[in-house]
Coordinates of C-alpha atoms in Angstrom, one line a residue:
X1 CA 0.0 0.0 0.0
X2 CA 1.3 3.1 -1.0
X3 CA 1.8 6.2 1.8
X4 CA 0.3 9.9 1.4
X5 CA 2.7 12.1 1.4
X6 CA 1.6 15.6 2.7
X7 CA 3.6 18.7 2.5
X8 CA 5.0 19.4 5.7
X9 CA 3.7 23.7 5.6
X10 CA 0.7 25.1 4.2
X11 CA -0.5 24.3 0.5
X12 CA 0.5 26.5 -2.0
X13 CA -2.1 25.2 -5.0
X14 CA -5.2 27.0 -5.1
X15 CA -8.8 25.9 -6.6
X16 CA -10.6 28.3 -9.2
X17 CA -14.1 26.5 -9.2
X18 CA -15.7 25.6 -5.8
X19 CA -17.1 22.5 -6.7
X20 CA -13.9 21.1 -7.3
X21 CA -12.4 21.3 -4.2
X22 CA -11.1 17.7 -2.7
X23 CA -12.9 18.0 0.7
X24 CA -11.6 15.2 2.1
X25 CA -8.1 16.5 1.3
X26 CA -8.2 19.7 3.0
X27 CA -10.5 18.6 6.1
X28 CA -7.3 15.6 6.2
X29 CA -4.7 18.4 6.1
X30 CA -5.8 20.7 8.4
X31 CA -6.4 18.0 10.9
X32 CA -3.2 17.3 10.8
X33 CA -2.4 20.1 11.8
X34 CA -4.1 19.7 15.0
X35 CA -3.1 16.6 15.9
X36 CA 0.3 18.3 15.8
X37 CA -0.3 20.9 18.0
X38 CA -2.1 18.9 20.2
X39 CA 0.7 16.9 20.6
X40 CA 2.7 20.0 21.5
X41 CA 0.6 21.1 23.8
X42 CA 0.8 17.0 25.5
X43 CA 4.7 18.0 25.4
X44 CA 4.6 21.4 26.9
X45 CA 6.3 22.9 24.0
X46 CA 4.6 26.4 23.9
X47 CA 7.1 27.5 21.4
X48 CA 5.9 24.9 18.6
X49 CA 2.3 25.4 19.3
X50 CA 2.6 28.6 18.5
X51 CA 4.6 27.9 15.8
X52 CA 2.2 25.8 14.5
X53 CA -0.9 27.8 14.9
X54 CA 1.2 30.4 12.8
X55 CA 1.4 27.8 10.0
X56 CA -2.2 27.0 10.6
X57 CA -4.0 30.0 10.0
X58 CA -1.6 31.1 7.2
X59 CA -2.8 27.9 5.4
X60 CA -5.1 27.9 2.3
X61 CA -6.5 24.5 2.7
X62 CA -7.5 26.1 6.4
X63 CA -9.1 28.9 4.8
X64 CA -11.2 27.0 2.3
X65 CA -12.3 24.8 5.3
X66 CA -13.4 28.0 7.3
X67 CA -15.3 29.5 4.6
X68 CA -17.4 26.2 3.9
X69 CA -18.2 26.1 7.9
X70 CA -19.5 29.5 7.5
X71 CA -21.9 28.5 4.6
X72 CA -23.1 25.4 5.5
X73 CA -24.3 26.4 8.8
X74 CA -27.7 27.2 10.2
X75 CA -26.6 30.9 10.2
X76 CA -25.6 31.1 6.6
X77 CA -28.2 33.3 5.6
X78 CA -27.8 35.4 8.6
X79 CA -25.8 38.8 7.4
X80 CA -23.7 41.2 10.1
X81 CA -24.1 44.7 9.6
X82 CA -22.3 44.9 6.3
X83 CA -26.0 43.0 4.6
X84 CA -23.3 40.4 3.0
X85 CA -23.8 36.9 2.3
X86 CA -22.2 34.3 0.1
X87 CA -24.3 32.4 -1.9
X88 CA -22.9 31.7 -5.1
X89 CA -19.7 29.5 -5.5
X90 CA -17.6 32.4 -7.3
X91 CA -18.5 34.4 -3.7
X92 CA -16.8 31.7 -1.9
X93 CA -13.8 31.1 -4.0
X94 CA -12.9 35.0 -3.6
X95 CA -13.5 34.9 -0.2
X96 CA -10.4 33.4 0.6
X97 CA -8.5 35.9 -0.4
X98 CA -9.9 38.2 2.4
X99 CA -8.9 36.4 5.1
X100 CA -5.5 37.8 5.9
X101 CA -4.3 38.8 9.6
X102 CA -2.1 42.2 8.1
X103 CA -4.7 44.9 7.6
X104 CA -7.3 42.4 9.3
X105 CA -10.3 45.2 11.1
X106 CA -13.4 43.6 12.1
X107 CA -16.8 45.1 11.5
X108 CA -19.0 46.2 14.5
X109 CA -21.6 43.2 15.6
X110 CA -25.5 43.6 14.9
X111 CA -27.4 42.8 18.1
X112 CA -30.4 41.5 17.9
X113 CA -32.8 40.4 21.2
X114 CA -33.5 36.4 21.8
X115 CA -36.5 35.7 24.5
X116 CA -35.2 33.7 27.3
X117 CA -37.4 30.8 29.3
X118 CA -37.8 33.5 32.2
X119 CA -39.2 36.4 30.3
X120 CA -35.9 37.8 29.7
X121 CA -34.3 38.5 26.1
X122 CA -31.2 37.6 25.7
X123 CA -28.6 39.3 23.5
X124 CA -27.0 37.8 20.5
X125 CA -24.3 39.4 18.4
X126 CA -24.3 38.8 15.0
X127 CA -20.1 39.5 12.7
X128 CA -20.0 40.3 9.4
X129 CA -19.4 36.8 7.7
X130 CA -15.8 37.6 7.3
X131 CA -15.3 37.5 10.6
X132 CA -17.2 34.7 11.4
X133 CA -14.8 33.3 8.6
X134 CA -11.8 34.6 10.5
X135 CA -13.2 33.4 13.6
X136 CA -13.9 29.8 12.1
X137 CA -10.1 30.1 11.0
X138 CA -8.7 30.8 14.6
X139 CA -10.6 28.2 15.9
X140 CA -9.2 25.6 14.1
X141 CA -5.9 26.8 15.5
X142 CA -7.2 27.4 19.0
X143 CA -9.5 24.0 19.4
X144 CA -6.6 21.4 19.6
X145 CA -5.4 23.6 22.8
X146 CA -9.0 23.8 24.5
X147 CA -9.6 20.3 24.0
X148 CA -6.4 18.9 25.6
X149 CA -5.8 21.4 28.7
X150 CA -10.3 21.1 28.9
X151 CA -11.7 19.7 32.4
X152 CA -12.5 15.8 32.2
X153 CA -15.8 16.4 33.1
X154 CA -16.4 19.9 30.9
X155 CA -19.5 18.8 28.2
X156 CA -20.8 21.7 26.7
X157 CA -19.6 22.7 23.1
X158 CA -16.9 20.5 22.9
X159 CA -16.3 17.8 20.3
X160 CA -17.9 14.4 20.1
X161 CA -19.3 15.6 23.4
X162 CA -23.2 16.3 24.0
X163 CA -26.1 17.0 27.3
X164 CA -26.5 13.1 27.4
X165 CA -23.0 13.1 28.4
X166 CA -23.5 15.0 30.7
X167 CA -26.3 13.2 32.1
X168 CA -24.9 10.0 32.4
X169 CA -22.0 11.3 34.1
X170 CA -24.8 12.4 36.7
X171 CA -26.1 9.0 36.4
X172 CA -22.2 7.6 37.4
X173 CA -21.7 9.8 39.6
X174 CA -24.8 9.9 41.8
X175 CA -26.7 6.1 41.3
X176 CA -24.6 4.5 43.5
X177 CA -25.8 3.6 47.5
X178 CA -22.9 4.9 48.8
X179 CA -22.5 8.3 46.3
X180 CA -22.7 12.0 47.5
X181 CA -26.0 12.8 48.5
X182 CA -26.0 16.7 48.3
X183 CA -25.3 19.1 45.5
X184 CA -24.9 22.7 44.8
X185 CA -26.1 23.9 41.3
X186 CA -24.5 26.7 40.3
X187 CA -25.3 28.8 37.3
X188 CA -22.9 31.9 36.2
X189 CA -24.8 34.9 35.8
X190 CA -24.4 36.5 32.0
X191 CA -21.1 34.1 31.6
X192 CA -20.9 35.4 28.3
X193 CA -21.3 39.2 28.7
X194 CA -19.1 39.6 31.7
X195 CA -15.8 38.1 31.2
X196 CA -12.6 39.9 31.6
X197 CA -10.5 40.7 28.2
X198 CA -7.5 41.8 30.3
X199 CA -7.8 37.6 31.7
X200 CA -8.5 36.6 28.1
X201 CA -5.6 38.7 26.5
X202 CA -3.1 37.0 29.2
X203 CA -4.2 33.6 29.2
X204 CA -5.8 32.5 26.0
X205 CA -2.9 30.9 23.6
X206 CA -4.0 33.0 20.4
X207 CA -2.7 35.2 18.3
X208 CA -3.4 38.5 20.8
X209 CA -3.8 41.0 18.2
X210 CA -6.2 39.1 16.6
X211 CA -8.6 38.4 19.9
X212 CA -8.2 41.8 20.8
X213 CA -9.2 43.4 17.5
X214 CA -12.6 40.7 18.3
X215 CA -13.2 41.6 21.8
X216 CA -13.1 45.3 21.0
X217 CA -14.9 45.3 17.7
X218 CA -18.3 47.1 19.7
X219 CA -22.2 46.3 18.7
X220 CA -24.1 48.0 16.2
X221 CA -28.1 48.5 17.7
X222 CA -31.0 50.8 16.3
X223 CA -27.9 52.4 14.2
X224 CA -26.3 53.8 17.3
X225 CA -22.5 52.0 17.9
X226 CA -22.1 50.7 21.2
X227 CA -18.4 50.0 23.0
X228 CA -17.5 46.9 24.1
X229 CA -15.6 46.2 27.5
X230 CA -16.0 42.7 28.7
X231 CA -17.4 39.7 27.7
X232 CA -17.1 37.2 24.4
X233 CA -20.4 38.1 22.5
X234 CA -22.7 35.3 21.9
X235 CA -23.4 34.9 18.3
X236 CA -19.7 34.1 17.1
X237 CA -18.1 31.1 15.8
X238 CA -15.3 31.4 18.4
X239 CA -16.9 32.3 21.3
X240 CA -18.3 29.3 22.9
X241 CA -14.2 28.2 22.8
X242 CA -13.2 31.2 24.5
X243 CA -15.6 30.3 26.9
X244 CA -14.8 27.4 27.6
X245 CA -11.1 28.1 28.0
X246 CA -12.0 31.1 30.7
X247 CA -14.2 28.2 32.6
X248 CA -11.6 25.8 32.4
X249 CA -9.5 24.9 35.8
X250 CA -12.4 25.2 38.2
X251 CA -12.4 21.3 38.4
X252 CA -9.3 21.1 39.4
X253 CA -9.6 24.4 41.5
X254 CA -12.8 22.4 43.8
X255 CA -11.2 19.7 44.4
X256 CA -8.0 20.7 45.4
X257 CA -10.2 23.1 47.9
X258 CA -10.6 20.1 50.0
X259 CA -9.0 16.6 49.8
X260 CA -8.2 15.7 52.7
X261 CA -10.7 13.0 54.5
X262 CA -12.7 14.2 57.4
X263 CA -13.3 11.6 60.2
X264 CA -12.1 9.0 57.8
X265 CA -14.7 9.8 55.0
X266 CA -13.8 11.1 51.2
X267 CA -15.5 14.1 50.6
X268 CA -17.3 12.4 47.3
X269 CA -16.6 16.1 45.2
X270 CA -17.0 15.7 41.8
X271 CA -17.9 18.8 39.4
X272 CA -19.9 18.5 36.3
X273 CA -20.0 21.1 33.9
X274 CA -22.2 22.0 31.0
X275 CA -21.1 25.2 29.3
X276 CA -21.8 27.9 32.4
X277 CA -24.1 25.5 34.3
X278 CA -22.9 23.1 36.5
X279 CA -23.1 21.1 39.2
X280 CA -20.4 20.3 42.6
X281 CA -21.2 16.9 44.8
X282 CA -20.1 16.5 47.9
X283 CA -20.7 14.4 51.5
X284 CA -21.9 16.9 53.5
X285 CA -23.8 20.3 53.0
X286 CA -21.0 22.4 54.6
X287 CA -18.3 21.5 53.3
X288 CA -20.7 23.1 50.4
X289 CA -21.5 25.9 51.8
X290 CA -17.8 26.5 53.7
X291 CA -15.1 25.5 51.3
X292 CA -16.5 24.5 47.6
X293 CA -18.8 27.5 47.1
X294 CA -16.0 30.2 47.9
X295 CA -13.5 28.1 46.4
X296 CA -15.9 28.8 43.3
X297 CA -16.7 32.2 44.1
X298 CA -12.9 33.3 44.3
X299 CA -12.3 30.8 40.4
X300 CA -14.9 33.1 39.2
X301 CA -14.0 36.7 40.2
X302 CA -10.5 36.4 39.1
X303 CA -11.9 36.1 35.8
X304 CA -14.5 38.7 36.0
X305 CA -17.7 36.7 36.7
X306 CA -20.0 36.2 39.6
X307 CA -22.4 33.7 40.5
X308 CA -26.7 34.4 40.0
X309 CA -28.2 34.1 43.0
X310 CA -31.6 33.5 41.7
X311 CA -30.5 30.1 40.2
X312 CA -27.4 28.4 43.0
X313 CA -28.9 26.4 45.6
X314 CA -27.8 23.8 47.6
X315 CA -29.9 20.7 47.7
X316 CA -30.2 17.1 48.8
X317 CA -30.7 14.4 46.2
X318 CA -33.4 12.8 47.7
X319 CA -35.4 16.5 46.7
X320 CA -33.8 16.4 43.4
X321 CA -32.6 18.9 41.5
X322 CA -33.2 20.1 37.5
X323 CA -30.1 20.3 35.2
X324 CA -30.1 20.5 31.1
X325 CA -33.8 20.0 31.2
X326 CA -33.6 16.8 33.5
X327 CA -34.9 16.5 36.9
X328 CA -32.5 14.5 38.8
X329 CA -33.7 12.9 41.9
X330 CA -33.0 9.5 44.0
X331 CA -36.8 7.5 45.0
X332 CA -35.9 5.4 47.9
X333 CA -32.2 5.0 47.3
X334 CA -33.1 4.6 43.6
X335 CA -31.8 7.2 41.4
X336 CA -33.8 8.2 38.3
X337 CA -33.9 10.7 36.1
X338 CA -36.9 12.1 34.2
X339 CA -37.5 14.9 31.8
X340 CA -37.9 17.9 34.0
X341 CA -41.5 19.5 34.9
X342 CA -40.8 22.8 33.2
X343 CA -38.9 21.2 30.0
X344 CA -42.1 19.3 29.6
X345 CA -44.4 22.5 29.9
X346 CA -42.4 24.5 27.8
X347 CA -42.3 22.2 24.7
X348 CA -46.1 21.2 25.0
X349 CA -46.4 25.1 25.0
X350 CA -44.4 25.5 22.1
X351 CA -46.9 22.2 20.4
X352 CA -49.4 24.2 20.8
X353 CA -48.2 27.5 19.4
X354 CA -47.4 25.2 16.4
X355 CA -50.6 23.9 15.7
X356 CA -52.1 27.6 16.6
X357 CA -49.9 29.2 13.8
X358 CA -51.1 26.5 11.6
X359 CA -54.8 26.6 12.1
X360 CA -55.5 28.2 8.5
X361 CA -52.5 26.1 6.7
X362 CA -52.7 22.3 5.1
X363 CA -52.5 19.9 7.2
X364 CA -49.1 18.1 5.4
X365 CA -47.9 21.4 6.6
X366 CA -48.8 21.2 10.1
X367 CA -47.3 17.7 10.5
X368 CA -44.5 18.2 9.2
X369 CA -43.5 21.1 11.8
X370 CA -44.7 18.9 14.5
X371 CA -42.4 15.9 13.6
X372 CA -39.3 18.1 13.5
X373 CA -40.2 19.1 16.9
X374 CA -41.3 16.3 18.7
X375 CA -38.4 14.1 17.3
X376 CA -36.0 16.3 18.5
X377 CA -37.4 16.5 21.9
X378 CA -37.6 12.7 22.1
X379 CA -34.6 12.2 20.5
X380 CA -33.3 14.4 23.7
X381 CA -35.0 12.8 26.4
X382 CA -35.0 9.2 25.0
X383 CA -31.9 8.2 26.9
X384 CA -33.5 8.8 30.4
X385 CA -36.9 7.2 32.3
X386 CA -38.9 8.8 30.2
X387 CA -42.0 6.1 29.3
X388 CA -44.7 7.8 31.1
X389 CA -43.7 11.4 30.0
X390 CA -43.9 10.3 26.6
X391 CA -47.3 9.0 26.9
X392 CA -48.6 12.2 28.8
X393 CA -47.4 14.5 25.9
X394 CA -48.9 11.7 23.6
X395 CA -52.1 12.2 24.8
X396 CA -52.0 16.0 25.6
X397 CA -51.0 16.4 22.0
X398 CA -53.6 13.8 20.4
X399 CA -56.3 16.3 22.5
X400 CA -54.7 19.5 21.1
X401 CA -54.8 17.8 17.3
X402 CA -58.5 16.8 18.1
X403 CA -59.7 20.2 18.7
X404 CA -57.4 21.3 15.6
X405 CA -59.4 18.9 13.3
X406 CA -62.8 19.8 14.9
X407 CA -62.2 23.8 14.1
X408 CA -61.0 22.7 10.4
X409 CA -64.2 20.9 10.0
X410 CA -66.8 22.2 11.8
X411 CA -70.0 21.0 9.8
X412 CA -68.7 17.1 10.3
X413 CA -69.4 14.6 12.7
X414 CA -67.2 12.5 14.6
X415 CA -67.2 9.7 12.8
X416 CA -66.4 11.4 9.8
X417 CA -63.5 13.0 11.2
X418 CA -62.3 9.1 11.7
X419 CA -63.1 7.5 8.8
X420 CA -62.4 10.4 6.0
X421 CA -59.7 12.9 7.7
X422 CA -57.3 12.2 4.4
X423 CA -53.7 14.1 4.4
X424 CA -50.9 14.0 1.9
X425 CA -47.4 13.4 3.4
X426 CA -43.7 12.5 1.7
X427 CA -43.9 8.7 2.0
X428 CA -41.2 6.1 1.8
X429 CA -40.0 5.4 -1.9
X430 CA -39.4 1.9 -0.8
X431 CA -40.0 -0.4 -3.3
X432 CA -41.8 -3.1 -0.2
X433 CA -43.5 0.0 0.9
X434 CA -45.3 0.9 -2.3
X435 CA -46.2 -2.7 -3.0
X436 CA -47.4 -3.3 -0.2
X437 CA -48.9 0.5 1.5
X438 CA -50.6 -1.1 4.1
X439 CA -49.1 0.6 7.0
X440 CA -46.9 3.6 7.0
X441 CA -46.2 5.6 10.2
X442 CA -45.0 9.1 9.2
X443 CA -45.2 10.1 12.6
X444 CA -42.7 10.7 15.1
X445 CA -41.7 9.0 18.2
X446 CA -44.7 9.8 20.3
X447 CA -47.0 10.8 17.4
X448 CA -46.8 7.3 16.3
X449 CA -49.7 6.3 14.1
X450 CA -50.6 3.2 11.6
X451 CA -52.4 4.4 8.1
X452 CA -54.2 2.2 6.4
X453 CA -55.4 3.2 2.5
X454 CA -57.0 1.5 -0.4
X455 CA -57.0 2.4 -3.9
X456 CA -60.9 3.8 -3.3
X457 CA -59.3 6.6 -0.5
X458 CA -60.7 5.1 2.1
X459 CA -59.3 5.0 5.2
X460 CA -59.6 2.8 8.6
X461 CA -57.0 4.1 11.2
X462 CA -55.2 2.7 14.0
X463 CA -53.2 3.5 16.9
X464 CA -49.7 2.4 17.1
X465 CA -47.5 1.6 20.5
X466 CA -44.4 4.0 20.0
X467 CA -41.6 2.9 17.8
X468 CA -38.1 4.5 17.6
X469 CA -37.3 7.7 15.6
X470 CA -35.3 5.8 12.8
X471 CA -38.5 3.7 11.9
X472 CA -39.7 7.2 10.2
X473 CA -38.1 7.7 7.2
X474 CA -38.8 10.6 4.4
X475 CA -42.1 9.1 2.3
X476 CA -43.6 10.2 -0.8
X477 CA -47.4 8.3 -0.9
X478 CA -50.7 9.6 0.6
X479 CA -51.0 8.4 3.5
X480 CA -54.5 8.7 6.6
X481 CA -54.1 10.5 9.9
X482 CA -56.2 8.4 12.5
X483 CA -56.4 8.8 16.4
X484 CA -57.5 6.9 19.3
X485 CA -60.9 7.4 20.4

């Protein structure tokens, strides 16, 4: 078998047409890359990480992989201030050229206003997609670094890692008889809008002209620029890393706060950490309250931050305790975890604004909003107990749907409703499937129905247990809607 040679410092070739462009070539290059400077970092040389990033950002293949992020993503429609998107494939390819560090001067952000779960709106910052380009270039530089000095237990916007993580290491931590039975969850108040730039510029390993140029680029609102000085804003490419990087150490920080045994027994403290919520075990409620919380306090003012109030408590396990939309609590000495009572409210909230919006609209339409969503939320909250949740937001949205149908159709009967309601969804293309269209569910998780149709458009429906999400597959035939009487 014959080796791959790869040039040992940036590609000089360049591509003229987009589409050409070996993907696989450059996302193998610049990975390279990091697995080099990851290795540095393992090493402790400082020097040839640096080095390295240099070579990194400088790279074309780097460039072209940075430009792609930032026009593939959700937010590739989203313009900054500048009203400037890239679309067409000759946008892209000239793109490239404007990513350069000399002359480099970022473009005030365009804030916009998010709502938050309490009422609150939160603020979100949206660059210029050149700098979300530049930013998507850094990153690459500055991710291999993050990831290999980042906490063990540290889950939130880090690679291959995810809130299920997160949760079973909750599971781990706190299932067993003789596990810590109290907990202090701690939330940072505005993490993102209140860190320090002077602690950034000093201790994040990045080019410093660069982060400062980001940090100080301002916010553009109602027309009116607006200074910025503290915090990463929330809206860019780079700034859940920088995050990250600023949170980093306070696991280490706890537990050196107190490891010594007292009266013989461990003082169980384990941290886990989701972005800027987490969560600190330990054996007894003051070692909580004495040594972990200003231990945590003292991490956090150092780097400009503060804890809210409103949301750390202390609390035993056997009362439970809500974290990343799970309600944590041990029944009995059993520990389980469940979806938590205000994730549950929320999303059957947001079902029912659905099916509001849609109340004049086809009914293909309707369901396929309500798939997206209710796939994703049991996609979410499939790994945990669960069963009896599911079938409470089964039947609370069956009810909702019922009235839906019974505004629609107003001069009908009942029976009509379930014998004739007739819809048109994307059905399998499966050849089995067309031969034989007896039953199709095109529902989700917990919308999970069986259709039965005949050639005469009749229709005789069924109800369905609930099956998992990768039974549903895009479809393309007619298909019935029935519901449980």
């Amino acid at each position: 078998m014959t080796a791959v040679l790869w040039p040992a410092g940036a590609p000089t070739g360049k591509y003229t047409v987009w589409a050409s462009i070996n993907w696989r070539a450059v996302s193998m290059f610049v990975k390279r890359l990091q697995m080099r400077i990851a290795k540095a970092v393992k090493e402790k040389r400082y020097g040839r990480v640096k080095a390295l990033q240099w070579l990194l950002t400088k790279s074309y293949y780097a460039k072209l992989l940075a430009i792609k992020r930032v026009t593939s993503n959700k937010g590739k429609r989203t313009a900054g201030v500048d009203k400037v998107i890239w679309t067409t494939a000759k946008q892209k390819t000239e793109a490239v050229r404007t990513l350069n560090r000399k002359g480099y001067r970022p473009q005030p952000l365009r804030r916009i206003y998010i709502p938050k779960k309490n009422g609150k709106k939160r603020p979100l910052s949206i660059p210029t997609m050149t700098d979300r380009a530049m930013q998507a270039l850094y990153k690459f530089a500055l991710e291999p670094v993050a990831e290999t000095l980042a906490d063990p237990n540290s889950y939130g916007f880090r690679l291959y890692r995810r809130c299920a993580d997160a949760i079973a290491q909750c599971f781990n931590t706190l299932a067993k008889s003789y596990s810590p039975v109290w907990v202090l969850e701690a939330d940072i108040k505005a993490c993102f809008d209140e860190i320090s730039h002077p602690w950034m510029l000093d201790h994040i390993p990045m080019d410093k002209e660069v982060l400062e140029k980001w940090l100080k680029s301002g916010f553009m609102e109602k027309g009116q620029l607006f200074p910025t000085g503290k915090g990463t804003p929330q809206g860019g490419i780079a700034s859940p890393t920088l995050a990250n990087m600023v949170l980093d150490g306070l696991e280490v920080t706890v537990k050196a706060s107190h490891s010594t045994r007292i009266q013989g027994v461990r003082p169980k403290i384990n941290v886990i950490r989701y972005a800027d919520d987490f969560i600190i075990t330990a054996h007894s409620k003051e070692l909580l309250e004495n040594v972990v919380k200003p231990a945590v306090i003292r991490f956090l003012e150092e780097r400009g931050l503060s804890l809210s109030e409103e949301k750390t408590k202390i609390t035993r396990i056997d009362h439970g305790f809500n974290f990343l939309g799970q309600n944590v609590r041990k029944y009995n000495g059993k520990l389980l975890i469940k979806p938590s009572r205000d994730n549950v409210k929320s999303f059957l909230q947001n079902i029912r604004e659905t099916i509001h919006k849609h109340r004049g609209s086809e009914t293909v339409a309707l369901i396929h909003d309500l798939n997206a969503k209710v796939r994703g939320w049991a996609n979410y909250h499939r790994h945990v107990v669960s069963s009896r949740i599911f079938n409470y937001v089964d039947d609370q949205i069956r009810i909702d749907l019922w009235r839906w149908m019974r505004r629609r159709h107003r001069n009908k009967n009942t029976g009509w409703l379930y014998q004739c309601l007739i819809i048109s969804v994307k059905a399998d293309e499966d050849a089995t499937a067309l031969a034989h269209p007896n039953v199709i569910n095109v529902a989700s998780t917990i919308l999970s129905f069986s259709f039965t149709f005949k050639n005469n458009l009749s229709a005789s429906p069924q109800f369905n247990e609930p099956v998992s999400p990768m039974a549903f597959a895009p479809s393309n035939s007619p298909a019935f809607l029935g519901f449980k009487k």
